[in-house]
PDB file of C-alpha atoms and ligand atoms in Angstrom:
ATOM      1  CA  MET O   1       0.000   0.000   0.000  1.00  0.00           C
ATOM      2  CA  GLN O   2       1.358   3.408  -0.908  1.00  0.00           C
ATOM      3  CA  ASP O   3       0.162   6.856   0.104  1.00  0.00           C
ATOM      4  CA  TYR O   4       0.912   8.414  -3.212  1.00  0.00           C
ATOM      5  CA  PRO O   5      -1.332   8.572  -6.283  1.00  0.00           C
ATOM      6  CA  TYR O   6      -1.143   5.459  -8.419  1.00  0.00           C
ATOM      7  CA  THR O   7      -2.539   3.949 -11.552  1.00  0.00           C
ATOM      8  CA  PHE O   8      -2.896   0.365 -12.625  1.00  0.00           C
ATOM      9  CA  GLY O   9      -4.092  -1.402 -15.718  1.00  0.00           C
ATOM     10  CA  ILE O  10      -6.405  -4.352 -16.099  1.00  0.00           C
ATOM     11  CA  SER O  11      -5.142  -7.152 -18.277  1.00  0.00           C
ATOM     12  CA  GLU O  12      -7.644  -9.900 -19.138  1.00  0.00           C
ATOM     13  CA  GLY O  13      -9.607  -8.987 -16.027  1.00  0.00           C
ATOM     14  CA  ILE O  14      -6.615  -9.027 -13.698  1.00  0.00           C
ATOM     15  CA  PRO O  15      -5.251  -5.756 -12.292  1.00  0.00           C
ATOM     16  CA  THR O  16      -1.572  -5.213 -13.050  1.00  0.00           C
ATOM     17  CA  HIS O  17      -1.129  -4.305  -9.369  1.00  0.00           C
ATOM     18  CA  TYR O  18      -3.041  -5.657  -6.352  1.00  0.00           C
ATOM     19  CA  ASP O  19      -2.551  -6.547  -2.677  1.00  0.00           C
ATOM     20  CA  ASN O  20      -5.003  -9.412  -2.028  1.00  0.00           C
ATOM     21  CA  HIS O  21      -6.287 -12.183  -4.232  1.00  0.00           C
ATOM     22  CA  ILE O  22      -9.355 -13.836  -2.695  1.00  0.00           C
ATOM     23  CA  THR O  23     -10.805 -17.050  -4.118  1.00  0.00           C
ATOM     24  CA  ARG O  24     -14.216 -18.472  -3.209  1.00  0.00           C
ATOM     25  CA  THR O  25     -15.181 -22.047  -3.987  1.00  0.00           C
ATOM     26  CA  LEU O  26     -18.438 -23.969  -3.887  1.00  0.00           C
ATOM     27  CA  SER O  27     -17.980 -24.962  -0.244  1.00  0.00           C
ATOM     28  CA  VAL O  28     -18.349 -21.364   1.041  1.00  0.00           C
ATOM     29  CA  MET O  29     -21.849 -21.233  -0.475  1.00  0.00           C
ATOM     30  CA  ALA O  30     -23.525 -23.881   1.705  1.00  0.00           C
ATOM     31  CA  GLY O  31     -27.274 -23.281   1.795  1.00  0.00           C
ATOM     32  CA  GLN O  32     -27.183 -20.520  -0.841  1.00  0.00           C
ATOM     33  CA  PHE O  33     -28.082 -22.434  -3.998  1.00  0.00           C
ATOM     34  CA  ALA O  34     -31.774 -23.251  -4.250  1.00  0.00           C
ATOM     35  CA  ASP O  35     -31.294 -26.874  -5.370  1.00  0.00           C
ATOM     36  CA  GLN O  36     -29.603 -28.507  -2.367  1.00  0.00           C
ATOM     37  CA  GLY O  37     -29.345 -31.888  -4.139  1.00  0.00           C
ATOM     38  CA  ALA O  38     -27.570 -30.310  -7.122  1.00  0.00           C
ATOM     39  CA  TYR O  39     -25.262 -28.451  -4.730  1.00  0.00           C
ATOM     40  CA  ASP O  40     -24.348 -31.622  -2.826  1.00  0.00           C
ATOM     41  CA  ALA O  41     -23.744 -33.496  -6.109  1.00  0.00           C
ATOM     42  CA  ALA O  42     -21.535 -30.695  -7.473  1.00  0.00           C
ATOM     43  CA  LEU O  43     -19.522 -30.538  -4.247  1.00  0.00           C
ATOM     44  CA  ALA O  44     -19.022 -34.320  -4.341  1.00  0.00           C
ATOM     45  CA  GLU O  45     -17.386 -33.822  -7.766  1.00  0.00           C
ATOM     46  CA  GLY O  46     -14.973 -31.258  -6.350  1.00  0.00           C
ATOM     47  CA  ASP O  47     -14.805 -27.872  -4.647  1.00  0.00           C
ATOM     48  CA  GLU O  48     -14.934 -25.796  -7.821  1.00  0.00           C
ATOM     49  CA  LEU O  49     -13.765 -22.176  -8.036  1.00  0.00           C
ATOM     50  CA  LEU O  50     -16.791 -19.855  -8.329  1.00  0.00           C
ATOM     51  CA  TYR O  51     -15.291 -16.389  -8.152  1.00  0.00           C
ATOM     52  CA  GLU O  52     -12.185 -14.357  -7.393  1.00  0.00           C
ATOM     53  CA  VAL O  53     -11.568 -10.854  -6.058  1.00  0.00           C
ATOM     54  CA  TYR O  54      -8.418  -8.781  -6.564  1.00  0.00           C
ATOM     55  CA  GLU O  55      -8.234  -6.051  -3.919  1.00  0.00           C
ATOM     56  CA  LEU O  56      -6.135  -2.929  -3.681  1.00  0.00           C
ATOM     57  CA  LYS O  57      -5.498  -2.452   0.025  1.00  0.00           C
ATOM     58  CA  ARG O  58      -6.521   0.839   1.650  1.00  0.00           C
ATOM     59  CA  PRO O  59      -7.160   1.778   5.287  1.00  0.00           C
ATOM     60  CA  GLU O  60     -10.708   0.765   6.236  1.00  0.00           C
ATOM     61  CA  VAL O  61     -11.804   4.230   7.328  1.00  0.00           C
ATOM     62  CA  ALA O  62     -14.333   6.799   6.126  1.00  0.00           C
ATOM     63  CA  GLY O  63     -12.783   8.950   3.413  1.00  0.00           C
ATOM     64  CA  GLU O  64     -10.915   6.057   1.803  1.00  0.00           C
ATOM     65  CA  LEU O  65     -12.296   4.147  -1.189  1.00  0.00           C
ATOM     66  CA  LEU O  66     -11.775   0.382  -1.338  1.00  0.00           C
ATOM     67  CA  HIS O  67     -11.530  -0.877  -4.902  1.00  0.00           C
ATOM     68  CA  GLY O  68     -10.676  -3.878  -6.986  1.00  0.00           C
ATOM     69  CA  ILE O  69     -11.837  -6.401  -9.535  1.00  0.00           C
ATOM     70  CA  SER O  70     -14.386  -9.168  -9.100  1.00  0.00           C
ATOM     71  CA  ILE O  71     -14.427 -12.134 -11.512  1.00  0.00           C
ATOM     72  CA  VAL O  72     -17.343 -14.582 -11.407  1.00  0.00           C
ATOM     73  CA  HIS O  73     -16.683 -17.687 -13.494  1.00  0.00           C
ATOM     74  CA  PRO O  74     -19.403 -19.257 -15.650  1.00  0.00           C
ATOM     75  CA  GLY O  75     -21.244 -22.337 -14.449  1.00  0.00           C
ATOM     76  CA  LEU O  76     -24.440 -23.742 -12.985  1.00  0.00           C
ATOM     77  CA  VAL O  77     -25.512 -25.494  -9.804  1.00  0.00           C
ATOM     78  CA  GLY O  78     -28.644 -27.235 -11.031  1.00  0.00           C
ATOM     79  CA  ASP O  79     -30.394 -24.417 -12.947  1.00  0.00           C
ATOM     80  CA  GLU O  80     -28.815 -21.642 -10.894  1.00  0.00           C
ATOM     81  CA  TYR O  81     -25.918 -19.603 -12.233  1.00  0.00           C
ATOM     82  CA  PHE O  82     -22.623 -19.216 -10.387  1.00  0.00           C
ATOM     83  CA  MET O  83     -22.801 -16.160  -8.155  1.00  0.00           C
ATOM     84  CA  THR O  84     -21.125 -14.361  -5.264  1.00  0.00           C
ATOM     85  CA  LYS O  85     -22.105 -14.861  -1.615  1.00  0.00           C
ATOM     86  CA  GLY O  86     -23.555 -11.366  -1.532  1.00  0.00           C
ATOM     87  CA  HIS O  87     -23.788  -9.095   1.466  1.00  0.00           C
ATOM     88  CA  PHE O  88     -25.113  -5.996   3.129  1.00  0.00           C
ATOM     89  CA  HIS O  89     -22.455  -3.505   4.100  1.00  0.00           C
ATOM     90  CA  ALA O  90     -22.014  -3.641   7.886  1.00  0.00           C
ATOM     91  CA  GLU O  91     -22.248   0.136   7.815  1.00  0.00           C
ATOM     92  CA  LEU O  92     -25.633  -0.019   6.103  1.00  0.00           C
ATOM     93  CA  GLU O  93     -25.621   3.582   4.904  1.00  0.00           C
ATOM     94  CA  THR O  94     -22.766   3.061   2.461  1.00  0.00           C
ATOM     95  CA  ALA O  95     -23.054   2.727  -1.323  1.00  0.00           C
ATOM     96  CA  GLU O  96     -21.001   0.994  -4.013  1.00  0.00           C
ATOM     97  CA  VAL O  97     -20.287   1.514  -7.712  1.00  0.00           C
ATOM     98  CA  TYR O  98     -19.675  -1.323 -10.177  1.00  0.00           C
ATOM     99  CA  TYR O  99     -18.345  -0.908 -13.705  1.00  0.00           C
ATOM    100  CA  CYS O 100     -18.709  -3.961 -15.913  1.00  0.00           C
ATOM    101  CA  LEU O 101     -15.626  -4.741 -17.971  1.00  0.00           C
ATOM    102  CA  ALA O 102     -16.490  -8.091 -19.544  1.00  0.00           C
ATOM    103  CA  GLY O 103     -19.083 -10.819 -19.698  1.00  0.00           C
ATOM    104  CA  GLU O 104     -22.778 -10.712 -18.918  1.00  0.00           C
ATOM    105  CA  GLY O 105     -24.589 -10.915 -15.653  1.00  0.00           C
ATOM    106  CA  MET O 106     -27.045  -9.508 -13.197  1.00  0.00           C
ATOM    107  CA  MET O 107     -26.781  -7.788  -9.852  1.00  0.00           C
ATOM    108  CA  VAL O 108     -29.444  -9.006  -7.433  1.00  0.00           C
ATOM    109  CA  MET O 109     -30.199  -6.434  -4.737  1.00  0.00           C
ATOM    110  CA  GLU O 110     -32.542  -5.896  -1.794  1.00  0.00           C
ATOM    111  CA  THR O 111     -33.031  -3.716   1.255  1.00  0.00           C
ATOM    112  CA  PRO O 112     -33.687  -4.790   4.858  1.00  0.00           C
ATOM    113  CA  GLU O 113     -37.276  -3.605   4.311  1.00  0.00           C
ATOM    114  CA  GLY O 114     -37.766  -6.163   1.502  1.00  0.00           C
ATOM    115  CA  ASP O 115     -37.538  -3.923  -1.580  1.00  0.00           C
ATOM    116  CA  TRP O 116     -35.719  -5.687  -4.409  1.00  0.00           C
ATOM    117  CA  ALA O 117     -34.073  -4.896  -7.748  1.00  0.00           C
ATOM    118  CA  VAL O 118     -32.184  -6.844 -10.412  1.00  0.00           C
ATOM    119  CA  GLU O 119     -30.033  -4.931 -12.912  1.00  0.00           C
ATOM    120  CA  GLU O 120     -28.135  -6.266 -15.915  1.00  0.00           C
ATOM    121  CA  LEU O 121     -24.363  -6.042 -16.076  1.00  0.00           C
ATOM    122  CA  ARG O 122     -22.861  -5.609 -19.559  1.00  0.00           C
ATOM    123  CA  PRO O 123     -19.426  -4.366 -20.645  1.00  0.00           C
ATOM    124  CA  GLY O 124     -19.290  -0.570 -20.440  1.00  0.00           C
ATOM    125  CA  ARG O 125     -22.277  -0.260 -18.091  1.00  0.00           C
ATOM    126  CA  VAL O 126     -22.072   1.325 -14.651  1.00  0.00           C
ATOM    127  CA  LEU O 127     -24.242   0.161 -11.748  1.00  0.00           C
ATOM    128  CA  TYR O 128     -24.855   2.342  -8.708  1.00  0.00           C
ATOM    129  CA  VAL O 129     -25.850   0.413  -5.580  1.00  0.00           C
ATOM    130  CA  PRO O 130     -27.329   2.938  -3.123  1.00  0.00           C
ATOM    131  CA  PRO O 131     -26.820   2.743   0.648  1.00  0.00           C
ATOM    132  CA  ARG O 132     -28.891  -0.034   2.347  1.00  0.00           C
ATOM    133  CA  TRP O 133     -28.977  -2.367  -0.681  1.00  0.00           C
ATOM    134  CA  ALA O 134     -27.457  -5.852  -0.302  1.00  0.00           C
ATOM    135  CA  HIS O 135     -25.807  -6.998  -3.556  1.00  0.00           C
ATOM    136  CA  ARG O 136     -24.887 -10.277  -5.257  1.00  0.00           C
ATOM    137  CA  SER O 137     -23.302 -10.646  -8.737  1.00  0.00           C
ATOM    138  CA  VAL O 138     -24.602 -13.473 -10.928  1.00  0.00           C
ATOM    139  CA  ASN O 139     -22.802 -14.642 -14.098  1.00  0.00           C
ATOM    140  CA  THR O 140     -25.526 -15.389 -16.679  1.00  0.00           C
ATOM    141  CA  SER O 141     -23.100 -16.330 -19.459  1.00  0.00           C
ATOM    142  CA  ARG O 142     -22.441 -20.012 -20.093  1.00  0.00           C
ATOM    143  CA  ASN O 143     -18.842 -19.547 -21.211  1.00  0.00           C
ATOM    144  CA  GLN O 144     -17.445 -16.115 -20.264  1.00  0.00           C
ATOM    145  CA  ASP O 145     -16.170 -14.635 -17.018  1.00  0.00           C
ATOM    146  CA  LEU O 146     -18.178 -11.750 -15.542  1.00  0.00           C
ATOM    147  CA  VAL O 147     -15.579  -9.056 -14.745  1.00  0.00           C
ATOM    148  CA  THR O 148     -16.467  -5.924 -12.762  1.00  0.00           C
ATOM    149  CA  PHE O 149     -14.508  -3.079 -11.200  1.00  0.00           C
ATOM    150  CA  PHE O 150     -15.956  -2.028  -7.823  1.00  0.00           C
ATOM    151  CA  VAL O 151     -15.415   0.864  -5.438  1.00  0.00           C
ATOM    152  CA  TYR O 152     -16.997   1.455  -2.035  1.00  0.00           C
ATOM    153  CA  PRO O 153     -16.327   3.463   1.147  1.00  0.00           C
ATOM    154  CA  GLY O 154     -13.434   2.415   3.356  1.00  0.00           C
ATOM    155  CA  ASP O 155     -15.590   2.073   6.470  1.00  0.00           C
ATOM    156  CA  ALA O 156     -18.360  -0.028   4.824  1.00  0.00           C
ATOM    157  CA  GLY O 157     -17.411  -3.469   6.182  1.00  0.00           C
ATOM    158  CA  HIS O 158     -19.360  -6.621   5.277  1.00  0.00           C
ATOM    159  CA  ASP O 159     -22.409  -8.282   6.823  1.00  0.00           C
ATOM    160  CA  TYR O 160     -22.507 -11.763   5.259  1.00  0.00           C
ATOM    161  CA  GLY O 161     -24.538 -13.353   8.063  1.00  0.00           C
ATOM    162  CA  THR O 162     -27.908 -11.839   7.171  1.00  0.00           C
ATOM    163  CA  ILE O 163     -27.803 -13.235   3.619  1.00  0.00           C
ATOM    164  CA  GLU O 164     -26.380 -16.570   4.820  1.00  0.00           C
ATOM    165  CA  ALA O 165     -29.417 -16.868   7.090  1.00  0.00           C
ATOM    166  CA  GLN O 166     -32.192 -15.678   4.786  1.00  0.00           C
ATOM    167  CA  GLY O 167     -30.881 -15.730   1.186  1.00  0.00           C
ATOM    168  CA  PHE O 168     -31.929 -13.147  -1.369  1.00  0.00           C
ATOM    169  CA  ARG O 169     -35.563 -12.551  -2.214  1.00  0.00           C
ATOM    170  CA  LYS O 170     -34.949 -13.272  -5.910  1.00  0.00           C
ATOM    171  CA  LEU O 171     -33.074 -16.090  -7.656  1.00  0.00           C
ATOM    172  CA  VAL O 172     -31.627 -16.006 -11.178  1.00  0.00           C
ATOM    173  CA  LEU O 173     -32.110 -19.388 -12.850  1.00  0.00           C
ATOM    174  CA  GLN O 174     -31.498 -20.655 -16.361  1.00  0.00           C
ATOM    175  CA  LYS O 175     -34.815 -21.585 -17.983  1.00  0.00           C
ATOM    176  CA  ASP O 176     -35.001 -22.570 -21.673  1.00  0.00           C
ATOM    177  CA  GLY O 177     -31.387 -21.461 -22.009  1.00  0.00           C
ATOM    178  CA  ARG O 178     -32.077 -17.931 -20.760  1.00  0.00           C
ATOM    179  CA  PRO O 179     -31.826 -16.203 -17.379  1.00  0.00           C
ATOM    180  CA  GLN O 180     -35.076 -15.781 -15.495  1.00  0.00           C
ATOM    181  CA  ILE O 181     -35.723 -13.953 -12.238  1.00  0.00           C
ATOM    182  CA  LEU O 182     -37.782 -16.041  -9.835  1.00  0.00           C
ATOM    183  CA  ASP O 183     -39.006 -15.779  -6.245  1.00  0.00           C
ATOM    184  CA  ASN O 184     -36.836 -17.550  -3.696  1.00  0.00           C
ATOM    185  CA  PRO O 185     -39.261 -19.957  -1.982  1.00  0.00           C
ATOM    186  CA  HIS O 186     -37.171 -19.873   1.212  1.00  0.00           C
ATOM    187  CA  TRP O 187     -37.193 -16.095   1.571  1.00  0.00           C
ATOM    188  CA  ARG O 188     -39.396 -14.584   4.286  1.00  0.00           C
ATOM    189  CA  ALA O 189     -40.608 -10.996   4.577  1.00  0.00           C
ATOM    190  CA  PRO O 190     -38.764  -9.130   7.379  1.00  0.00           C
ATOM    191  CA  ALA O 191     -41.959  -8.973   9.478  1.00  0.00           C
ATOM    192  CA  GLU O 192     -42.298 -12.791   9.380  1.00  0.00           C
ATOM    193  CA  ARG O 193     -38.760 -13.537  10.556  1.00  0.00           C
TER     194      ARG O 193
HETATM  195  C1  6PG D   1     -17.513  -5.411  -1.541  1.00  0.00           C
HETATM  196  C2  6PG D   1     -17.899  -5.542  -2.967  1.00  0.00           C
HETATM  197  C3  6PG D   1     -17.232  -6.613  -3.836  1.00  0.00           C
HETATM  198  C4  6PG D   1     -17.533  -8.025  -3.402  1.00  0.00           C
HETATM  199  C5  6PG D   1     -17.128  -9.086  -4.399  1.00  0.00           C
HETATM  200  C6  6PG D   1     -17.345 -10.501  -3.881  1.00  0.00           C
HETATM  201  O1  6PG D   1     -18.250  -4.737  -0.803  1.00  0.00           O
HETATM  202  O2  6PG D   1     -16.476  -5.936  -1.116  1.00  0.00           O
HETATM  203  O3  6PG D   1     -19.292  -5.682  -3.029  1.00  0.00           O
HETATM  204  O4  6PG D   1     -15.888  -6.469  -3.822  1.00  0.00           O
HETATM  205  O5  6PG D   1     -16.875  -8.288  -2.187  1.00  0.00           O
HETATM  206  O6  6PG D   1     -17.848  -8.920  -5.592  1.00  0.00           O
HETATM  207  O7  6PG D   1     -18.613 -10.671  -3.341  1.00  0.00           O
HETATM  208  P1  6PG D   1     -18.815 -11.143  -1.818  1.00  0.00           P
HETATM  209  O8  6PG D   1     -18.050 -10.160  -0.972  1.00  0.00           O
HETATM  210  O9  6PG D   1     -20.286 -11.058  -1.603  1.00  0.00           O
HETATM  211  O10 6PG D   1     -18.268 -12.509  -1.684  1.00  0.00           O
HETATM  212 NI1   NI D   2     -20.241  -4.543  -1.288  1.00  0.00          NI
END
């Protein structure tokens, strides 16, 4: 980490400079894919790589901007596309910007009050995730990586537990070869929890 302005390039989705390389495999997604049988069968075949994050390290304080590259690989668990764990920011009132560099996908989002949104990610498109909105990237391509650049406030932090416990309200499944947005049968309205 340096406290001097810097630039970096992005070569085939990988930043030319980074501090952390995080990899997430199937086994970190227990309970997240809708088809538990398909998940168990896939895991029995091997703990496949689902996505990777390249982070540029910055102090985790207000005023800083954490940034990096997220790469979700293509694949399916049953009918459900490979996706990130997804999270609320621990500091709920913090936003995030994504810029799609390659591939095709969707960002599934929701608020603690139960509002939801799904936006498409395409190369050259920018997505603004306002404060309060949990976010999960889904790769809807069958053969290409979904590559996004992200930036969010240094003090945001991550709340993974809420999504681990309740899932997202909407699922993105492949139906007739195309992505479809469906209700998650396991999701419960906040008032019912
Ligand atoms: C963040 C960003 C983003 C995200 C990755 C992986 O707040 O850190 O939303 O960098 O971490 O896309 O997704 P998960 O953090 O949900 O595994
Ligand atoms: Ni985030």
